[in-house]
Structure formats: structure tokens, C-alpha cells
């Protein structure tokens, strides 16, 4: 039986590193990216004897395109693994686009692929440490809205319960990634009956082109690097190694959880805040 893997955002950065780790684990890898030239060049680079690699040009918010992706998987064989790294960060768009790509796009991808899930299928969705840094504790009303990102009035309802602060790109990004963490938990429940798994992974500050772009516009990222116990940014291949484990049979009982890969910065900042609260 031919097995198929999907790596989104595969043209560069963490998505590319995850695609590299998929080689040899499945028979065919579909590399998904919006940048046609980049993803085709990446497919040419990764193609080899162990795994066939195909480029698939796609905007993850495109419902018709996602259906084409699912149809291509069906043509090729059995869906084995999905790593969904495609996403945008606060400097790249306004709040509505951030939600459309990072959370709604994740939900649309999962909906398109859900009928293909079977025993042994594993998916990892990329969230972020941003909700952990902010110690987000949404209200029951906010959680209920986040739980249905495919609702037609999703963004309007979210704006209503959260307030105008959600329109700040950085705030929107944290909320969208919190939504991804919640979505992975919910998806694990939906898929469990067929023996499939879903998790999320929350990267800290990883040295990628997108990460460097954010750092150029956000001085607090430098402060977080300095607060990281390991004293450095992460590497894309370090994150990809965690994703590879979550997709593997060795992680067959890891399901419905978020894995924080941040070098310890959340722990450091939280402990500092806790000490400050004790002093006051």
C-alpha cells in the first residue's frame, strides 16, 4: 500500500525542514506552498530513490485547492502523515488575514483531509508559544467561538466577544495560535475512532527567514532570546525533529496535546513573573 505525506509551507524554514524529515518515512511526499518557483525547486532537490516528491502549489485558505489536494492523495494511496507549517506572522498581514491563514486555513485543511484519515494517520499543526507567553485564559464564551473557526460569521463573533484589541496583528496572532492548539485537541477527539492522531507544536523563536523578519520589527523578540535559558534561538531542524517524532509510530499514544519547543523561554518568563508577584 502506497503511503502519502503532506508538508505545507514546505518551500522554506520549518516547513522545509519537516519535509526533509519526511523523506524515507512515506512513499510519496506532497510539498505544499504558495510560492510556485520555490516549492518546485524544493521538490527537485528532495526527490530521490527513497521517496517520490511532488510540488503542490496551494493557498491553504483555498477550499477548492484543498479539495484538489485531498483528491491527489486519494489517487496516490493512503494518507500517513501531515505537517502543517504554512502560516503568517504579525508583520505580514492584518488581523483578519492572520486568522484566515493561521486558524481557518488549518481547519479547512483538516476538514478536507479528515475523510482520508485511517489507523496510523498522524497530523501536526503549527501553533506558537505566543499564547503561552501571554498566559491566555479565554472565557467560556471566547472558547466556544474559537471552537468553530469554519462558521461563516466566525471573525465577527470573535471580534464581538474579545473586543477591539483583537484587531492588533500581534494580539490576533496569539489568539489564532491559541485556536490552533484548541483545534488540535478537538481534532484528536474527532479522529480517534479511526485510530488517527492529531497534535500541535508551538515553536519558540526559531531562526528562519520569517522569524528574522519578525525580529526586525519587534524588539521584544531579542529580549525573549536573552531570557531563553539556552541563550539562543532554535534551529528549524530541531523543531522538525520533534514533529518527526510526533508523526512516527513511536508516538502512537501521543494525541490531542500541544508540544512547546521554545528552549525554555516560557518557563523562564513565567517563573520571573511568579517571583515578581510574590514580591509585591
GROMACS .gro file of C-alpha atoms in nm:
model
  280
    1UNK     CA    1   0.000   0.000   0.000
    2UNK     CA    2   0.143   0.338  -0.104
    3UNK     CA    3   0.171   0.586   0.182
    4UNK     CA    4   0.146   0.961   0.138
    5UNK     CA    5   0.274   1.251   0.345
    6UNK     CA    6   0.185   1.620   0.319
    7UNK     CA    7   0.415   1.905   0.424
    8UNK     CA    8   0.270   2.256   0.397
    9UNK     CA    9   0.480   2.569   0.398
   10UNK     CA   10   0.746   2.341   0.255
   11UNK     CA   11   0.931   2.598   0.048
   12UNK     CA   12   1.147   2.726   0.333
   13UNK     CA   13   1.204   2.744   0.706
   14UNK     CA   14   1.038   2.496   0.939
   15UNK     CA   15   0.810   2.357   0.669
   16UNK     CA   16   1.111   2.273   0.456
   17UNK     CA   17   1.291   2.109   0.749
   18UNK     CA   18   0.981   1.900   0.822
   19UNK     CA   19   0.960   1.795   0.458
   20UNK     CA   20   1.323   1.682   0.473
   21UNK     CA   21   1.243   1.461   0.773
   22UNK     CA   22   0.953   1.300   0.586
   23UNK     CA   23   1.185   1.156   0.323
   24UNK     CA   24   1.207   0.782   0.377
   25UNK     CA   25   0.904   0.768   0.607
   26UNK     CA   26   0.641   0.755   0.331
   27UNK     CA   27   0.636   0.658  -0.035
   28UNK     CA   28   0.527   0.999  -0.165
   29UNK     CA   29   0.551   1.346  -0.014
   30UNK     CA   30   0.334   1.630  -0.143
   31UNK     CA   31   0.512   1.959  -0.085
   32UNK     CA   32   0.254   2.235  -0.044
   33UNK     CA   33   0.344   2.602  -0.074
   34UNK     CA   34   0.202   2.922  -0.219
   35UNK     CA   35   0.532   3.010  -0.392
   36UNK     CA   36   0.535   2.800  -0.709
   37UNK     CA   37   0.901   2.852  -0.802
   38UNK     CA   38   1.027   2.778  -0.453
   39UNK     CA   39   0.823   2.464  -0.396
   40UNK     CA   40   0.913   2.322  -0.736
   41UNK     CA   41   1.281   2.380  -0.671
   42UNK     CA   42   1.245   2.216  -0.330
   43UNK     CA   43   1.074   1.914  -0.487
   44UNK     CA   44   1.357   1.877  -0.736
   45UNK     CA   45   1.609   1.893  -0.452
   46UNK     CA   46   1.437   1.637  -0.230
   47UNK     CA   47   1.328   1.387  -0.496
   48UNK     CA   48   1.519   1.060  -0.469
   49UNK     CA   49   1.510   0.684  -0.462
   50UNK     CA   50   1.359   0.650  -0.116
   51UNK     CA   51   1.061   0.884  -0.161
   52UNK     CA   52   0.884   1.041  -0.455
   53UNK     CA   53   0.836   1.415  -0.402
   54UNK     CA   54   0.570   1.624  -0.578
   55UNK     CA   55   0.519   2.000  -0.558
   56UNK     CA   56   0.164   2.121  -0.500
   57UNK     CA   57   0.105   2.495  -0.536
   58UNK     CA   58  -0.171   2.598  -0.298
   59UNK     CA   59  -0.304   2.877  -0.079
   60UNK     CA   60  -0.425   2.694   0.232
   61UNK     CA   61  -0.730   2.922   0.250
   62UNK     CA   62  -0.848   2.799  -0.094
   63UNK     CA   63  -1.128   2.548  -0.038
   64UNK     CA   64  -1.126   2.422  -0.397
   65UNK     CA   65  -0.749   2.385  -0.388
   66UNK     CA   66  -0.769   2.184  -0.068
   67UNK     CA   67  -1.020   1.952  -0.229
   68UNK     CA   68  -0.775   1.903  -0.516
   69UNK     CA   69  -0.506   1.820  -0.262
   70UNK     CA   70  -0.728   1.559  -0.098
   71UNK     CA   71  -0.813   1.413  -0.438
   72UNK     CA   72  -0.445   1.384  -0.524
   73UNK     CA   73  -0.376   1.197  -0.200
   74UNK     CA   74  -0.657   0.957  -0.285
   75UNK     CA   75  -0.506   0.897  -0.628
   76UNK     CA   76  -0.166   0.822  -0.478
   77UNK     CA   77  -0.254   0.597  -0.186
   78UNK     CA   78  -0.314   0.618   0.190
   79UNK     CA   79  -0.264   0.932   0.395
   80UNK     CA   80   0.002   0.863   0.657
   81UNK     CA   81   0.131   1.198   0.784
   82UNK     CA   82   0.058   1.569   0.769
   83UNK     CA   83   0.277   1.850   0.893
   84UNK     CA   84   0.107   2.186   0.859
   85UNK     CA   85   0.363   2.465   0.896
   86UNK     CA   86   0.210   2.711   0.648
   87UNK     CA   87   0.120   3.032   0.824
   88UNK     CA   88   0.182   3.404   0.855
   89UNK     CA   89   0.308   3.622   1.137
   90UNK     CA   90   0.203   3.965   1.271
   91UNK     CA   91   0.412   4.178   1.034
   92UNK     CA   92   0.274   4.004   0.725
   93UNK     CA   93  -0.097   4.092   0.726
   94UNK     CA   94  -0.392   4.246   0.908
   95UNK     CA   95  -0.584   4.063   1.178
   96UNK     CA   96  -0.845   3.911   0.951
   97UNK     CA   97  -0.588   3.762   0.714
   98UNK     CA   98  -0.386   3.627   1.007
   99UNK     CA   99  -0.691   3.438   1.130
  100UNK     CA  100  -0.784   3.328   0.776
  101UNK     CA  101  -0.447   3.166   0.719
  102UNK     CA  102  -0.334   3.051   1.062
  103UNK     CA  103  -0.655   2.918   1.214
  104UNK     CA  104  -0.927   2.898   0.949
  105UNK     CA  105  -0.675   2.760   0.698
  106UNK     CA  106  -0.577   2.491   0.948
  107UNK     CA  107  -0.941   2.394   0.999
  108UNK     CA  108  -1.008   2.388   0.626
  109UNK     CA  109  -0.708   2.165   0.561
  110UNK     CA  110  -0.817   1.927   0.836
  111UNK     CA  111  -1.174   1.916   0.705
  112UNK     CA  112  -1.055   1.831   0.354
  113UNK     CA  113  -0.824   1.554   0.476
  114UNK     CA  114  -1.044   1.412   0.753
  115UNK     CA  115  -1.222   1.159   0.528
  116UNK     CA  116  -0.881   1.018   0.430
  117UNK     CA  117  -0.766   0.954   0.787
  118UNK     CA  118  -0.723   0.593   0.887
  119UNK     CA  119  -0.543   0.389   1.150
  120UNK     CA  120  -0.190   0.526   1.178
  121UNK     CA  121  -0.255   0.865   1.016
  122UNK     CA  122  -0.093   1.144   1.216
  123UNK     CA  123  -0.117   1.522   1.181
  124UNK     CA  124   0.081   1.801   1.344
  125UNK     CA  125  -0.045   2.159   1.320
  126UNK     CA  126   0.184   2.452   1.390
  127UNK     CA  127   0.076   2.683   1.670
  128UNK     CA  128   0.312   2.914   1.862
  129UNK     CA  129   0.446   2.992   2.206
  130UNK     CA  130   0.264   3.329   2.182
  131UNK     CA  131  -0.045   3.214   2.379
  132UNK     CA  132   0.183   3.064   2.646
  133UNK     CA  133   0.385   3.385   2.675
  134UNK     CA  134   0.064   3.581   2.721
  135UNK     CA  135  -0.076   3.326   2.967
  136UNK     CA  136  -0.402   3.341   2.777
  137UNK     CA  137  -0.711   3.232   2.968
  138UNK     CA  138  -1.007   3.284   2.734
  139UNK     CA  139  -1.356   3.295   2.877
  140UNK     CA  140  -1.605   3.013   2.806
  141UNK     CA  141  -1.774   3.240   2.552
  142UNK     CA  142  -1.445   3.307   2.371
  143UNK     CA  143  -1.352   2.938   2.372
  144UNK     CA  144  -1.691   2.850   2.225
  145UNK     CA  145  -1.636   3.089   1.934
  146UNK     CA  146  -1.280   2.966   1.875
  147UNK     CA  147  -1.408   2.609   1.862
  148UNK     CA  148  -1.595   2.680   1.537
  149UNK     CA  149  -1.347   2.857   1.307
  150UNK     CA  150  -1.537   2.745   0.996
  151UNK     CA  151  -1.853   2.933   1.091
  152UNK     CA  152  -1.942   3.195   0.830
  153UNK     CA  153  -1.955   3.471   1.093
  154UNK     CA  154  -1.654   3.344   1.288
  155UNK     CA  155  -1.444   3.662   1.280
  156UNK     CA  156  -1.739   3.890   1.356
  157UNK     CA  157  -1.839   3.676   1.654
  158UNK     CA  158  -1.481   3.667   1.779
  159UNK     CA  159  -1.449   4.045   1.746
  160UNK     CA  160  -1.769   4.079   1.947
  161UNK     CA  161  -1.660   3.862   2.241
  162UNK     CA  162  -1.293   3.967   2.254
  163UNK     CA  163  -1.329   4.335   2.168
  164UNK     CA  164  -1.134   4.575   1.951
  165UNK     CA  165  -0.798   4.457   2.087
  166UNK     CA  166  -0.826   4.157   1.854
  167UNK     CA  167  -0.761   4.391   1.560
  168UNK     CA  168  -0.397   4.436   1.663
  169UNK     CA  169  -0.195   4.191   1.447
  170UNK     CA  170   0.012   4.067   1.741
  171UNK     CA  171  -0.296   4.005   1.952
  172UNK     CA  172  -0.472   3.837   1.659
  173UNK     CA  173  -0.171   3.612   1.605
  174UNK     CA  174  -0.174   3.493   1.968
  175UNK     CA  175  -0.547   3.426   1.955
  176UNK     CA  176  -0.522   3.244   1.622
  177UNK     CA  177  -0.244   3.020   1.753
  178UNK     CA  178  -0.437   2.952   2.073
  179UNK     CA  179  -0.717   2.849   1.840
  180UNK     CA  180  -0.482   2.606   1.663
  181UNK     CA  181  -0.386   2.449   1.995
  182UNK     CA  182  -0.754   2.406   2.080
  183UNK     CA  183  -0.833   2.280   1.729
  184UNK     CA  184  -0.569   2.006   1.756
  185UNK     CA  185  -0.728   1.882   2.077
  186UNK     CA  186  -1.073   1.879   1.921
  187UNK     CA  187  -0.946   1.711   1.604
  188UNK     CA  188  -0.781   1.436   1.808
  189UNK     CA  189  -1.122   1.354   1.955
  190UNK     CA  190  -1.284   1.352   1.611
  191UNK     CA  191  -1.017   1.125   1.459
  192UNK     CA  192  -0.968   0.885   1.746
  193UNK     CA  193  -1.244   0.648   1.638
  194UNK     CA  194  -1.050   0.553   1.323
  195UNK     CA  195  -0.716   0.525   1.502
  196UNK     CA  196  -0.575   0.853   1.367
  197UNK     CA  197  -0.397   1.117   1.576
  198UNK     CA  198  -0.362   1.495   1.584
  199UNK     CA  199  -0.130   1.719   1.786
  200UNK     CA  200   0.000   2.073   1.769
  201UNK     CA  201   0.351   2.204   1.816
  202UNK     CA  202   0.432   2.550   1.950
  203UNK     CA  203   0.769   2.681   1.836
  204UNK     CA  204   0.957   2.946   2.023
  205UNK     CA  205   1.190   3.183   1.839
  206UNK     CA  206   1.330   2.978   1.554
  207UNK     CA  207   1.597   3.108   1.317
  208UNK     CA  208   1.406   3.116   0.988
  209UNK     CA  209   1.355   3.387   0.723
  210UNK     CA  210   1.010   3.459   0.865
  211UNK     CA  211   1.144   3.465   1.220
  212UNK     CA  212   1.416   3.711   1.123
  213UNK     CA  213   1.157   3.933   0.954
  214UNK     CA  214   0.957   3.944   1.277
  215UNK     CA  215   1.267   4.019   1.483
  216UNK     CA  216   1.343   4.319   1.261
  217UNK     CA  217   1.006   4.469   1.357
  218UNK     CA  218   0.971   4.350   1.716
  219UNK     CA  219   1.236   4.440   1.974
  220UNK     CA  220   1.076   4.215   2.235
  221UNK     CA  221   1.191   3.909   2.041
  222UNK     CA  222   1.551   3.996   2.124
  223UNK     CA  223   1.454   4.021   2.489
  224UNK     CA  224   1.295   3.678   2.473
  225UNK     CA  225   1.608   3.528   2.320
  226UNK     CA  226   1.810   3.676   2.605
  227UNK     CA  227   1.558   3.529   2.851
  228UNK     CA  228   1.585   3.183   2.696
  229UNK     CA  229   1.772   2.953   2.936
  230UNK     CA  230   1.963   2.802   2.643
  231UNK     CA  231   2.071   3.150   2.540
  232UNK     CA  232   1.996   3.121   2.167
  233UNK     CA  233   1.729   3.088   1.902
  234UNK     CA  234   1.616   2.748   1.788
  235UNK     CA  235   1.702   2.584   1.457
  236UNK     CA  236   1.442   2.467   1.209
  237UNK     CA  237   1.584   2.115   1.217
  238UNK     CA  238   1.538   2.100   1.595
  239UNK     CA  239   1.170   2.174   1.557
  240UNK     CA  240   1.142   1.929   1.267
  241UNK     CA  241   1.291   1.653   1.483
  242UNK     CA  242   1.007   1.694   1.733
  243UNK     CA  243   0.749   1.692   1.454
  244UNK     CA  244   0.908   1.380   1.305
  245UNK     CA  245   0.869   1.204   1.639
  246UNK     CA  246   0.504   1.308   1.673
  247UNK     CA  247   0.432   1.172   1.325
  248UNK     CA  248   0.613   0.845   1.388
  249UNK     CA  249   0.478   0.516   1.520
  250UNK     CA  250   0.695   0.571   1.828
  251UNK     CA  251   0.448   0.845   1.927
  252UNK     CA  252   0.146   0.621   1.870
  253UNK     CA  253  -0.008   0.714   2.209
  254UNK     CA  254   0.067   1.087   2.188
  255UNK     CA  255  -0.258   1.252   2.086
  256UNK     CA  256  -0.453   1.572   2.139
  257UNK     CA  257  -0.169   1.764   2.301
  258UNK     CA  258   0.048   2.065   2.228
  259UNK     CA  259   0.426   2.033   2.244
  260UNK     CA  260   0.615   2.351   2.334
  261UNK     CA  261   0.957   2.376   2.166
  262UNK     CA  262   1.097   2.706   2.289
  263UNK     CA  263   1.430   2.647   2.460
  264UNK     CA  264   1.266   2.717   2.797
  265UNK     CA  265   1.174   3.083   2.745
  266UNK     CA  266   0.812   3.039   2.856
  267UNK     CA  267   0.929   2.869   3.175
  268UNK     CA  268   1.183   3.146   3.234
  269UNK     CA  269   0.938   3.431   3.183
  270UNK     CA  270   0.668   3.259   3.388
  271UNK     CA  271   0.899   3.195   3.682
  272UNK     CA  272   1.016   3.556   3.668
  273UNK     CA  273   0.659   3.681   3.672
  274UNK     CA  274   0.573   3.448   3.959
  275UNK     CA  275   0.867   3.577   4.163
  276UNK     CA  276   0.762   3.936   4.094
  277UNK     CA  277   0.406   3.866   4.208
  278UNK     CA  278   0.535   3.713   4.532
  279UNK     CA  279   0.747   4.022   4.600
  280UNK     CA  280   0.451   4.252   4.550
   0.00000   0.00000   0.00000
